[in-house]
Amino acid sequence: MPEESLQEKTEEPTPRRREEARKRGQVAKSREVAAVAVLSGGLLAFVLGGQYILTQLFVTYRVFFNLSTWRGLDIYAAQGILWLAVKLAIKALLPLLIFLLPVAFLSLYLQVGSVAAWESLLPKAERIDPIKGFKRLFSLPSLVELLKSILKILLISWVAYLVISSEKEKVLLLARSEVPELGRALFILARNLFFKTLIALLVLAILDFLFQRWETERQLRMTREELKEELKQTEGDPWVKSRIRQIQRAMAQRRMMAEVPKADVVITNPVHYAVALKYEMEEMPAPKVLAKGQGKVALRIREIAEENGVPVVENPPLAQALYQEVEIGEFIPAELYQAVAEVLAYVYRLKGKVS
């Protein structure tokens, strides 16, 4: 078994891992919340349009049973009666179905948002693997689903028993009632049963949603090795990044060294620091630092300057100040004007003597 699989998943999931999980459809969603939403929508539909639904169902009942008593009824007439009853039943229940469909979608959307998990629809061999299927059968989520189903059955049965027990005298009298009265009584009984069942299932749905969130977070947690591997993929291998920085520094140094021959003077420490300056009175507001360095870089700047006839002036305080306060490509600050001007004047006099 790989060493990584033996490690505990102690690290919080990264945003990238969460995003990949959403693409696979691995999000915290509870079917119990959707069931409660549909039940709530059904209860609301019955409250608002229950009279219409019951009237249509009563019409269906009368048409079906009145026509079915015709004498000389043959197979074709029976088919016609059945089809008419189906159409009337659809007419009675279609508004309810149209209302509940968006309720079901809305309940899922409020839980997970917009998730297009096309990857989860692709066929995978592991889904038909009997060994993995057996493991999933006895996994924690499967056990929770089994316990949840048993609990729902017991809960609904208990609520139904309490409701019917409290109305048992009225239920027994329904056998002697006319159809309209029977329909109204059943409607009231069903509404009470729906409402009390809904309250019980709402508690179960909240607990299930919290469990689904906990289970999803548990599955998304990462080992330290997984976290390191993802950091390598997203931010790059540290060795590669270090190598890239080395190459970038080398390229920048080569470009800097190419500017040294253009300098008017190189001020040194004499060996610890070296700063190359250039000043064009008509184009620059102040002298500019073309290159600077310390240690081996300073020695190389000095060597290039000597090879190209650029004057090298030893001024340790000025060299140190320029190195620490001015970046490459910047103009010197005002407080260094006087000291630099004296060096440039010396260089210009030196060039005048040479010429």
PDB file of N, CA and C in Angstrom, residues 206-294:
ATOM      1  N   ILE A 206     -32.665  18.876   8.224  1.00  0.00           N
ATOM      2  CA  ILE A 206     -31.600  19.746   8.738  1.00  0.00           C
ATOM      3  C   ILE A 206     -30.423  18.909   9.235  1.00  0.00           C
ATOM      4  N   LEU A 207     -30.715  17.847   9.982  1.00  0.00           N
ATOM      5  CA  LEU A 207     -29.646  16.969  10.465  1.00  0.00           C
ATOM      6  C   LEU A 207     -28.924  16.297   9.307  1.00  0.00           C
ATOM      7  N   ASP A 208     -29.681  15.883   8.292  1.00  0.00           N
ATOM      8  CA  ASP A 208     -29.057  15.221   7.143  1.00  0.00           C
ATOM      9  C   ASP A 208     -28.187  16.184   6.360  1.00  0.00           C
ATOM     10  N   PHE A 209     -28.644  17.435   6.198  1.00  0.00           N
ATOM     11  CA  PHE A 209     -27.830  18.415   5.469  1.00  0.00           C
ATOM     12  C   PHE A 209     -26.522  18.701   6.199  1.00  0.00           C
ATOM     13  N   LEU A 210     -26.598  18.821   7.521  1.00  0.00           N
ATOM     14  CA  LEU A 210     -25.372  19.042   8.299  1.00  0.00           C
ATOM     15  C   LEU A 210     -24.432  17.845   8.170  1.00  0.00           C
ATOM     16  N   PHE A 211     -24.999  16.628   8.165  1.00  0.00           N
ATOM     17  CA  PHE A 211     -24.165  15.436   7.997  1.00  0.00           C
ATOM     18  C   PHE A 211     -23.529  15.420   6.610  1.00  0.00           C
ATOM     19  N   GLN A 212     -24.288  15.769   5.573  1.00  0.00           N
ATOM     20  CA  GLN A 212     -23.749  15.756   4.213  1.00  0.00           C
ATOM     21  C   GLN A 212     -22.603  16.754   4.075  1.00  0.00           C
ATOM     22  N   ARG A 213     -22.744  17.912   4.708  1.00  0.00           N
ATOM     23  CA  ARG A 213     -21.648  18.890   4.670  1.00  0.00           C
ATOM     24  C   ARG A 213     -20.414  18.355   5.382  1.00  0.00           C
ATOM     25  N   TRP A 214     -20.631  17.728   6.539  1.00  0.00           N
ATOM     26  CA  TRP A 214     -19.501  17.161   7.282  1.00  0.00           C
ATOM     27  C   TRP A 214     -18.835  16.038   6.490  1.00  0.00           C
ATOM     28  N   GLU A 215     -19.640  15.178   5.880  1.00  0.00           N
ATOM     29  CA  GLU A 215     -19.094  14.059   5.121  1.00  0.00           C
ATOM     30  C   GLU A 215     -18.337  14.539   3.889  1.00  0.00           C
ATOM     31  N   THR A 216     -18.874  15.550   3.206  1.00  0.00           N
ATOM     32  CA  THR A 216     -18.187  16.093   2.032  1.00  0.00           C
ATOM     33  C   THR A 216     -16.859  16.722   2.420  1.00  0.00           C
ATOM     34  N   GLU A 217     -16.851  17.482   3.510  1.00  0.00           N
ATOM     35  CA  GLU A 217     -15.602  18.084   3.981  1.00  0.00           C
ATOM     36  C   GLU A 217     -14.599  17.005   4.373  1.00  0.00           C
ATOM     37  N   ARG A 218     -15.078  15.936   4.993  1.00  0.00           N
ATOM     38  CA  ARG A 218     -14.183  14.847   5.388  1.00  0.00           C
ATOM     39  C   ARG A 218     -13.552  14.196   4.166  1.00  0.00           C
ATOM     40  N   GLN A 219     -14.337  14.007   3.108  1.00  0.00           N
ATOM     41  CA  GLN A 219     -13.806  13.383   1.899  1.00  0.00           C
ATOM     42  C   GLN A 219     -12.840  14.296   1.156  1.00  0.00           C
ATOM     43  N   LEU A 220     -13.040  15.603   1.265  1.00  0.00           N
ATOM     44  CA  LEU A 220     -12.193  16.546   0.534  1.00  0.00           C
ATOM     45  C   LEU A 220     -10.898  16.876   1.269  1.00  0.00           C
ATOM     46  N   ARG A 221     -10.800  16.527   2.545  1.00  0.00           N
ATOM     47  CA  ARG A 221      -9.583  16.819   3.289  1.00  0.00           C
ATOM     48  C   ARG A 221      -8.389  16.140   2.634  1.00  0.00           C
ATOM     49  N   MET A 222      -7.208  16.690   2.854  1.00  0.00           N
ATOM     50  CA  MET A 222      -6.012  16.251   2.137  1.00  0.00           C
ATOM     51  C   MET A 222      -4.917  15.835   3.106  1.00  0.00           C
ATOM     52  N   THR A 223      -4.075  14.930   2.632  1.00  0.00           N
ATOM     53  CA  THR A 223      -2.869  14.600   3.384  1.00  0.00           C
ATOM     54  C   THR A 223      -1.819  15.672   3.107  1.00  0.00           C
ATOM     55  N   ARG A 224      -0.771  15.669   3.902  1.00  0.00           N
ATOM     56  CA  ARG A 224       0.301  16.646   3.692  1.00  0.00           C
ATOM     57  C   ARG A 224       0.960  16.451   2.329  1.00  0.00           C
ATOM     58  N   GLU A 225       1.114  15.193   1.914  1.00  0.00           N
ATOM     59  CA  GLU A 225       1.731  14.918   0.616  1.00  0.00           C
ATOM     60  C   GLU A 225       0.854  15.430  -0.521  1.00  0.00           C
ATOM     61  N   GLU A 226      -0.468  15.253  -0.408  1.00  0.00           N
ATOM     62  CA  GLU A 226      -1.377  15.763  -1.437  1.00  0.00           C
ATOM     63  C   GLU A 226      -1.313  17.282  -1.501  1.00  0.00           C
ATOM     64  N   LEU A 227      -1.216  17.920  -0.331  1.00  0.00           N
ATOM     65  CA  LEU A 227      -1.131  19.376  -0.300  1.00  0.00           C
ATOM     66  C   LEU A 227       0.162  19.861  -0.954  1.00  0.00           C
ATOM     67  N   LYS A 228       1.278  19.192  -0.639  1.00  0.00           N
ATOM     68  CA  LYS A 228       2.564  19.577  -1.245  1.00  0.00           C
ATOM     69  C   LYS A 228       2.533  19.384  -2.752  1.00  0.00           C
ATOM     70  N   GLU A 229       1.942  18.274  -3.203  1.00  0.00           N
ATOM     71  CA  GLU A 229       1.880  17.990  -4.633  1.00  0.00           C
ATOM     72  C   GLU A 229       1.036  19.030  -5.357  1.00  0.00           C
ATOM     73  N   GLU A 230      -0.065  19.441  -4.734  1.00  0.00           N
ATOM     74  CA  GLU A 230      -0.913  20.447  -5.378  1.00  0.00           C
ATOM     75  C   GLU A 230      -0.208  21.800  -5.418  1.00  0.00           C
ATOM     76  N   LEU A 231       0.523  22.125  -4.362  1.00  0.00           N
ATOM     77  CA  LEU A 231       1.272  23.383  -4.364  1.00  0.00           C
ATOM     78  C   LEU A 231       2.323  23.387  -5.465  1.00  0.00           C
ATOM     79  N   LYS A 232       2.923  22.213  -5.713  1.00  0.00           N
ATOM     80  CA  LYS A 232       3.889  22.116  -6.805  1.00  0.00           C
ATOM     81  C   LYS A 232       3.217  22.358  -8.142  1.00  0.00           C
ATOM     82  N   GLN A 233       2.008  21.819  -8.303  1.00  0.00           N
ATOM     83  CA  GLN A 233       1.304  21.949  -9.574  1.00  0.00           C
ATOM     84  C   GLN A 233       0.790  23.362  -9.801  1.00  0.00           C
ATOM     85  N   THR A 234       0.349  24.015  -8.735  1.00  0.00           N
ATOM     86  CA  THR A 234      -0.233  25.347  -8.892  1.00  0.00           C
ATOM     87  C   THR A 234       0.818  26.449  -8.849  1.00  0.00           C
ATOM     88  N   GLU A 235       1.803  26.306  -7.989  1.00  0.00           N
ATOM     89  CA  GLU A 235       2.810  27.350  -7.841  1.00  0.00           C
ATOM     90  C   GLU A 235       4.147  26.979  -8.469  1.00  0.00           C
ATOM     91  N   GLY A 236       4.288  25.725  -8.879  1.00  0.00           N
ATOM     92  CA  GLY A 236       5.528  25.303  -9.490  1.00  0.00           C
ATOM     93  C   GLY A 236       6.455  24.625  -8.493  1.00  0.00           C
ATOM     94  N   ASP A 237       7.278  23.740  -8.993  1.00  0.00           N
ATOM     95  CA  ASP A 237       8.256  23.057  -8.160  1.00  0.00           C
ATOM     96  C   ASP A 237       9.240  24.071  -7.593  1.00  0.00           C
ATOM     97  N   PRO A 238       9.516  24.060  -6.279  1.00  0.00           N
ATOM     98  CA  PRO A 238      10.451  25.029  -5.689  1.00  0.00           C
ATOM     99  C   PRO A 238      11.820  25.019  -6.369  1.00  0.00           C
ATOM    100  N   TRP A 239      12.307  23.826  -6.744  1.00  0.00           N
ATOM    101  CA  TRP A 239      13.615  23.775  -7.408  1.00  0.00           C
ATOM    102  C   TRP A 239      13.557  24.454  -8.763  1.00  0.00           C
ATOM    103  N   VAL A 240      12.463  24.221  -9.495  1.00  0.00           N
ATOM    104  CA  VAL A 240      12.313  24.844 -10.811  1.00  0.00           C
ATOM    105  C   VAL A 240      12.196  26.361 -10.668  1.00  0.00           C
ATOM    106  N   LYS A 241      11.404  26.805  -9.674  1.00  0.00           N
ATOM    107  CA  LYS A 241      11.266  28.238  -9.460  1.00  0.00           C
ATOM    108  C   LYS A 241      12.602  28.875  -9.095  1.00  0.00           C
ATOM    109  N   SER A 242      13.364  28.182  -8.246  1.00  0.00           N
ATOM    110  CA  SER A 242      14.681  28.695  -7.874  1.00  0.00           C
ATOM    111  C   SER A 242      15.601  28.792  -9.087  1.00  0.00           C
ATOM    112  N   ARG A 243      15.529  27.768  -9.935  1.00  0.00           N
ATOM    113  CA  ARG A 243      16.354  27.766 -11.147  1.00  0.00           C
ATOM    114  C   ARG A 243      15.953  28.900 -12.086  1.00  0.00           C
ATOM    115  N   ILE A 244      14.647  29.142 -12.205  1.00  0.00           N
ATOM    116  CA  ILE A 244      14.170  30.235 -13.056  1.00  0.00           C
ATOM    117  C   ILE A 244      14.658  31.570 -12.525  1.00  0.00           C
ATOM    118  N   ARG A 245      14.595  31.742 -11.179  1.00  0.00           N
ATOM    119  CA  ARG A 245      15.082  32.991 -10.599  1.00  0.00           C
ATOM    120  C   ARG A 245      16.574  33.172 -10.843  1.00  0.00           C
ATOM    121  N   GLN A 246      17.339  32.093 -10.767  1.00  0.00           N
ATOM    122  CA  GLN A 246      18.772  32.177 -11.062  1.00  0.00           C
ATOM    123  C   GLN A 246      19.017  32.625 -12.491  1.00  0.00           C
ATOM    124  N   ILE A 247      18.263  32.041 -13.429  1.00  0.00           N
ATOM    125  CA  ILE A 247      18.423  32.414 -14.838  1.00  0.00           C
ATOM    126  C   ILE A 247      18.042  33.874 -15.047  1.00  0.00           C
ATOM    127  N   GLN A 248      16.944  34.301 -14.392  1.00  0.00           N
ATOM    128  CA  GLN A 248      16.520  35.697 -14.528  1.00  0.00           C
ATOM    129  C   GLN A 248      17.563  36.651 -13.968  1.00  0.00           C
ATOM    130  N   ARG A 249      18.137  36.287 -12.814  1.00  0.00           N
ATOM    131  CA  ARG A 249      19.180  37.139 -12.237  1.00  0.00           C
ATOM    132  C   ARG A 249      20.400  37.206 -13.154  1.00  0.00           C
ATOM    133  N   ALA A 250      20.777  36.070 -13.747  1.00  0.00           N
ATOM    134  CA  ALA A 250      21.935  36.041 -14.654  1.00  0.00           C
ATOM    135  C   ALA A 250      21.688  36.907 -15.884  1.00  0.00           C
ATOM    136  N   MET A 251      20.470  36.826 -16.432  1.00  0.00           N
ATOM    137  CA  MET A 251      20.155  37.648 -17.607  1.00  0.00           C
ATOM    138  C   MET A 251      20.168  39.126 -17.254  1.00  0.00           C
ATOM    139  N   ALA A 252      19.580  39.460 -16.084  1.00  0.00           N
ATOM    140  CA  ALA A 252      19.581  40.858 -15.660  1.00  0.00           C
ATOM    141  C   ALA A 252      21.004  41.359 -15.422  1.00  0.00           C
ATOM    142  N   GLN A 253      21.843  40.481 -14.884  1.00  0.00           N
ATOM    143  CA  GLN A 253      23.237  40.874 -14.639  1.00  0.00           C
ATOM    144  C   GLN A 253      23.985  41.100 -15.943  1.00  0.00           C
ATOM    145  N   ARG A 254      23.709  40.242 -16.955  1.00  0.00           N
ATOM    146  CA  ARG A 254      24.370  40.436 -18.253  1.00  0.00           C
ATOM    147  C   ARG A 254      23.924  41.747 -18.893  1.00  0.00           C
ATOM    148  N   ARG A 255      22.639  42.055 -18.786  1.00  0.00           N
ATOM    149  CA  ARG A 255      22.169  43.336 -19.334  1.00  0.00           C
ATOM    150  C   ARG A 255      22.805  44.503 -18.593  1.00  0.00           C
ATOM    151  N   MET A 256      22.961  44.365 -17.281  1.00  0.00           N
ATOM    152  CA  MET A 256      23.579  45.427 -16.490  1.00  0.00           C
ATOM    153  C   MET A 256      25.044  45.614 -16.882  1.00  0.00           C
ATOM    154  N   MET A 257      25.756  44.496 -17.039  1.00  0.00           N
ATOM    155  CA  MET A 257      27.173  44.597 -17.410  1.00  0.00           C
ATOM    156  C   MET A 257      27.351  45.234 -18.778  1.00  0.00           C
ATOM    157  N   ALA A 258      26.366  45.023 -19.676  1.00  0.00           N
ATOM    158  CA  ALA A 258      26.462  45.618 -21.012  1.00  0.00           C
ATOM    159  C   ALA A 258      26.333  47.131 -20.960  1.00  0.00           C
ATOM    160  N   GLU A 259      25.798  47.671 -19.864  1.00  0.00           N
ATOM    161  CA  GLU A 259      25.645  49.116 -19.724  1.00  0.00           C
ATOM    162  C   GLU A 259      26.896  49.786 -19.159  1.00  0.00           C
ATOM    163  N   VAL A 260      27.783  48.995 -18.544  1.00  0.00           N
ATOM    164  CA  VAL A 260      28.967  49.589 -17.883  1.00  0.00           C
ATOM    165  C   VAL A 260      29.840  50.367 -18.858  1.00  0.00           C
ATOM    166  N   PRO A 261      30.102  49.881 -20.081  1.00  0.00           N
ATOM    167  CA  PRO A 261      30.943  50.672 -20.997  1.00  0.00           C
ATOM    168  C   PRO A 261      30.356  52.029 -21.349  1.00  0.00           C
ATOM    169  N   LYS A 262      29.070  52.229 -21.160  1.00  0.00           N
ATOM    170  CA  LYS A 262      28.448  53.521 -21.487  1.00  0.00           C
ATOM    171  C   LYS A 262      28.583  54.521 -20.343  1.00  0.00           C
ATOM    172  N   ALA A 263      29.076  54.079 -19.185  1.00  0.00           N
ATOM    173  CA  ALA A 263      29.133  54.939 -18.003  1.00  0.00           C
ATOM    174  C   ALA A 263      30.209  56.000 -18.150  1.00  0.00           C
ATOM    175  N   ASP A 264      30.055  57.111 -17.393  1.00  0.00           N
ATOM    176  CA  ASP A 264      31.061  58.173 -17.345  1.00  0.00           C
ATOM    177  C   ASP A 264      32.097  57.892 -16.263  1.00  0.00           C
ATOM    178  N   VAL A 265      31.674  57.179 -15.196  1.00  0.00           N
ATOM    179  CA  VAL A 265      32.584  56.896 -14.102  1.00  0.00           C
ATOM    180  C   VAL A 265      32.060  55.705 -13.310  1.00  0.00           C
ATOM    181  N   VAL A 266      32.967  54.939 -12.685  1.00  0.00           N
ATOM    182  CA  VAL A 266      32.622  53.864 -11.768  1.00  0.00           C
ATOM    183  C   VAL A 266      33.217  54.218 -10.421  1.00  0.00           C
ATOM    184  N   ILE A 267      32.352  54.340  -9.425  1.00  0.00           N
ATOM    185  CA  ILE A 267      32.788  54.699  -8.076  1.00  0.00           C
ATOM    186  C   ILE A 267      32.869  53.413  -7.260  1.00  0.00           C
ATOM    187  N   THR A 268      34.007  53.174  -6.591  1.00  0.00           N
ATOM    188  CA  THR A 268      34.224  51.909  -5.878  1.00  0.00           C
ATOM    189  C   THR A 268      34.531  52.158  -4.412  1.00  0.00           C
ATOM    190  N   ASN A 269      34.656  50.995  -3.682  1.00  0.00           N
ATOM    191  CA  ASN A 269      34.786  51.034  -2.225  1.00  0.00           C
ATOM    192  C   ASN A 269      36.184  50.773  -1.640  1.00  0.00           C
ATOM    193  N   PRO A 270      37.161  50.164  -2.219  1.00  0.00           N
ATOM    194  CA  PRO A 270      37.391  49.903  -3.639  1.00  0.00           C
ATOM    195  C   PRO A 270      36.952  48.518  -4.147  1.00  0.00           C
ATOM    196  N   VAL A 271      36.835  47.491  -3.259  1.00  0.00           N
ATOM    197  CA  VAL A 271      36.504  46.162  -3.776  1.00  0.00           C
ATOM    198  C   VAL A 271      35.141  45.666  -3.311  1.00  0.00           C
ATOM    199  N   HIS A 272      34.584  46.269  -2.265  1.00  0.00           N
ATOM    200  CA  HIS A 272      33.308  45.783  -1.737  1.00  0.00           C
ATOM    201  C   HIS A 272      32.122  46.242  -2.581  1.00  0.00           C
ATOM    202  N   TYR A 273      32.168  47.498  -3.046  1.00  0.00           N
ATOM    203  CA  TYR A 273      31.065  48.039  -3.830  1.00  0.00           C
ATOM    204  C   TYR A 273      31.596  48.682  -5.102  1.00  0.00           C
ATOM    205  N   ALA A 274      30.730  48.704  -6.137  1.00  0.00           N
ATOM    206  CA  ALA A 274      31.044  49.415  -7.369  1.00  0.00           C
ATOM    207  C   ALA A 274      29.741  49.901  -7.975  1.00  0.00           C
ATOM    208  N   VAL A 275      29.704  51.198  -8.351  1.00  0.00           N
ATOM    209  CA  VAL A 275      28.494  51.804  -8.921  1.00  0.00           C
ATOM    210  C   VAL A 275      28.898  52.572 -10.164  1.00  0.00           C
ATOM    211  N   ALA A 276      28.242  52.239 -11.303  1.00  0.00           N
ATOM    212  CA  ALA A 276      28.527  52.905 -12.569  1.00  0.00           C
ATOM    213  C   ALA A 276      27.504  54.008 -12.793  1.00  0.00           C
ATOM    214  N   LEU A 277      28.016  55.262 -13.060  1.00  0.00           N
ATOM    215  CA  LEU A 277      27.149  56.417 -13.249  1.00  0.00           C
ATOM    216  C   LEU A 277      27.308  56.987 -14.646  1.00  0.00           C
ATOM    217  N   LYS A 278      26.205  57.572 -15.154  1.00  0.00           N
ATOM    218  CA  LYS A 278      26.248  58.285 -16.422  1.00  0.00           C
ATOM    219  C   LYS A 278      25.433  59.559 -16.267  1.00  0.00           C
ATOM    220  N   TYR A 279      25.957  60.639 -16.881  1.00  0.00           N
ATOM    221  CA  TYR A 279      25.246  61.908 -16.803  1.00  0.00           C
ATOM    222  C   TYR A 279      25.372  62.645 -18.120  1.00  0.00           C
ATOM    223  N   GLU A 280      24.196  62.957 -18.728  1.00  0.00           N
ATOM    224  CA  GLU A 280      24.141  63.780 -19.937  1.00  0.00           C
ATOM    225  C   GLU A 280      23.340  65.025 -19.583  1.00  0.00           C
ATOM    226  N   MET A 281      24.004  66.143 -19.546  1.00  0.00           N
ATOM    227  CA  MET A 281      23.442  67.366 -19.008  1.00  0.00           C
ATOM    228  C   MET A 281      22.158  67.789 -19.728  1.00  0.00           C
ATOM    229  N   GLU A 282      22.098  67.629 -21.039  1.00  0.00           N
ATOM    230  CA  GLU A 282      20.949  68.107 -21.800  1.00  0.00           C
ATOM    231  C   GLU A 282      19.770  67.134 -21.761  1.00  0.00           C
ATOM    232  N   GLU A 283      20.007  65.881 -21.411  1.00  0.00           N
ATOM    233  CA  GLU A 283      18.949  64.854 -21.465  1.00  0.00           C
ATOM    234  C   GLU A 283      18.528  64.339 -20.098  1.00  0.00           C
ATOM    235  N   MET A 284      19.372  64.468 -19.093  1.00  0.00           N
ATOM    236  CA  MET A 284      19.083  63.888 -17.784  1.00  0.00           C
ATOM    237  C   MET A 284      18.970  64.971 -16.723  1.00  0.00           C
ATOM    238  N   PRO A 285      17.989  64.857 -15.812  1.00  0.00           N
ATOM    239  CA  PRO A 285      17.888  65.835 -14.722  1.00  0.00           C
ATOM    240  C   PRO A 285      18.966  65.641 -13.663  1.00  0.00           C
ATOM    241  N   ALA A 286      19.538  64.425 -13.596  1.00  0.00           N
ATOM    242  CA  ALA A 286      20.580  64.114 -12.615  1.00  0.00           C
ATOM    243  C   ALA A 286      21.326  62.872 -13.107  1.00  0.00           C
ATOM    244  N   PRO A 287      22.490  62.589 -12.558  1.00  0.00           N
ATOM    245  CA  PRO A 287      23.224  61.372 -12.933  1.00  0.00           C
ATOM    246  C   PRO A 287      22.386  60.116 -12.652  1.00  0.00           C
ATOM    247  N   LYS A 288      22.533  59.126 -13.517  1.00  0.00           N
ATOM    248  CA  LYS A 288      21.762  57.888 -13.407  1.00  0.00           C
ATOM    249  C   LYS A 288      22.699  56.731 -13.105  1.00  0.00           C
ATOM    250  N   VAL A 289      22.200  55.759 -12.284  1.00  0.00           N
ATOM    251  CA  VAL A 289      22.947  54.544 -11.972  1.00  0.00           C
ATOM    252  C   VAL A 289      22.689  53.528 -13.081  1.00  0.00           C
ATOM    253  N   LEU A 290      23.742  53.159 -13.808  1.00  0.00           N
ATOM    254  CA  LEU A 290      23.617  52.164 -14.876  1.00  0.00           C
ATOM    255  C   LEU A 290      23.844  50.751 -14.364  1.00  0.00           C
ATOM    256  N   ALA A 291      24.699  50.590 -13.365  1.00  0.00           N
ATOM    257  CA  ALA A 291      25.013  49.264 -12.828  1.00  0.00           C
ATOM    258  C   ALA A 291      25.558  49.426 -11.424  1.00  0.00           C
ATOM    259  N   LYS A 292      25.373  48.387 -10.627  1.00  0.00           N
ATOM    260  CA  LYS A 292      25.935  48.390  -9.287  1.00  0.00           C
ATOM    261  C   LYS A 292      26.069  46.953  -8.817  1.00  0.00           C
ATOM    262  N   GLY A 293      26.951  46.740  -7.858  1.00  0.00           N
ATOM    263  CA  GLY A 293      27.146  45.400  -7.341  1.00  0.00           C
ATOM    264  C   GLY A 293      28.121  45.416  -6.191  1.00  0.00           C
ATOM    265  N   GLN A 294      28.187  44.258  -5.509  1.00  0.00           N
ATOM    266  CA  GLN A 294      29.148  44.116  -4.427  1.00  0.00           C
ATOM    267  C   GLN A 294      29.864  42.778  -4.580  1.00  0.00           C
TER     268      GLN A 294
END
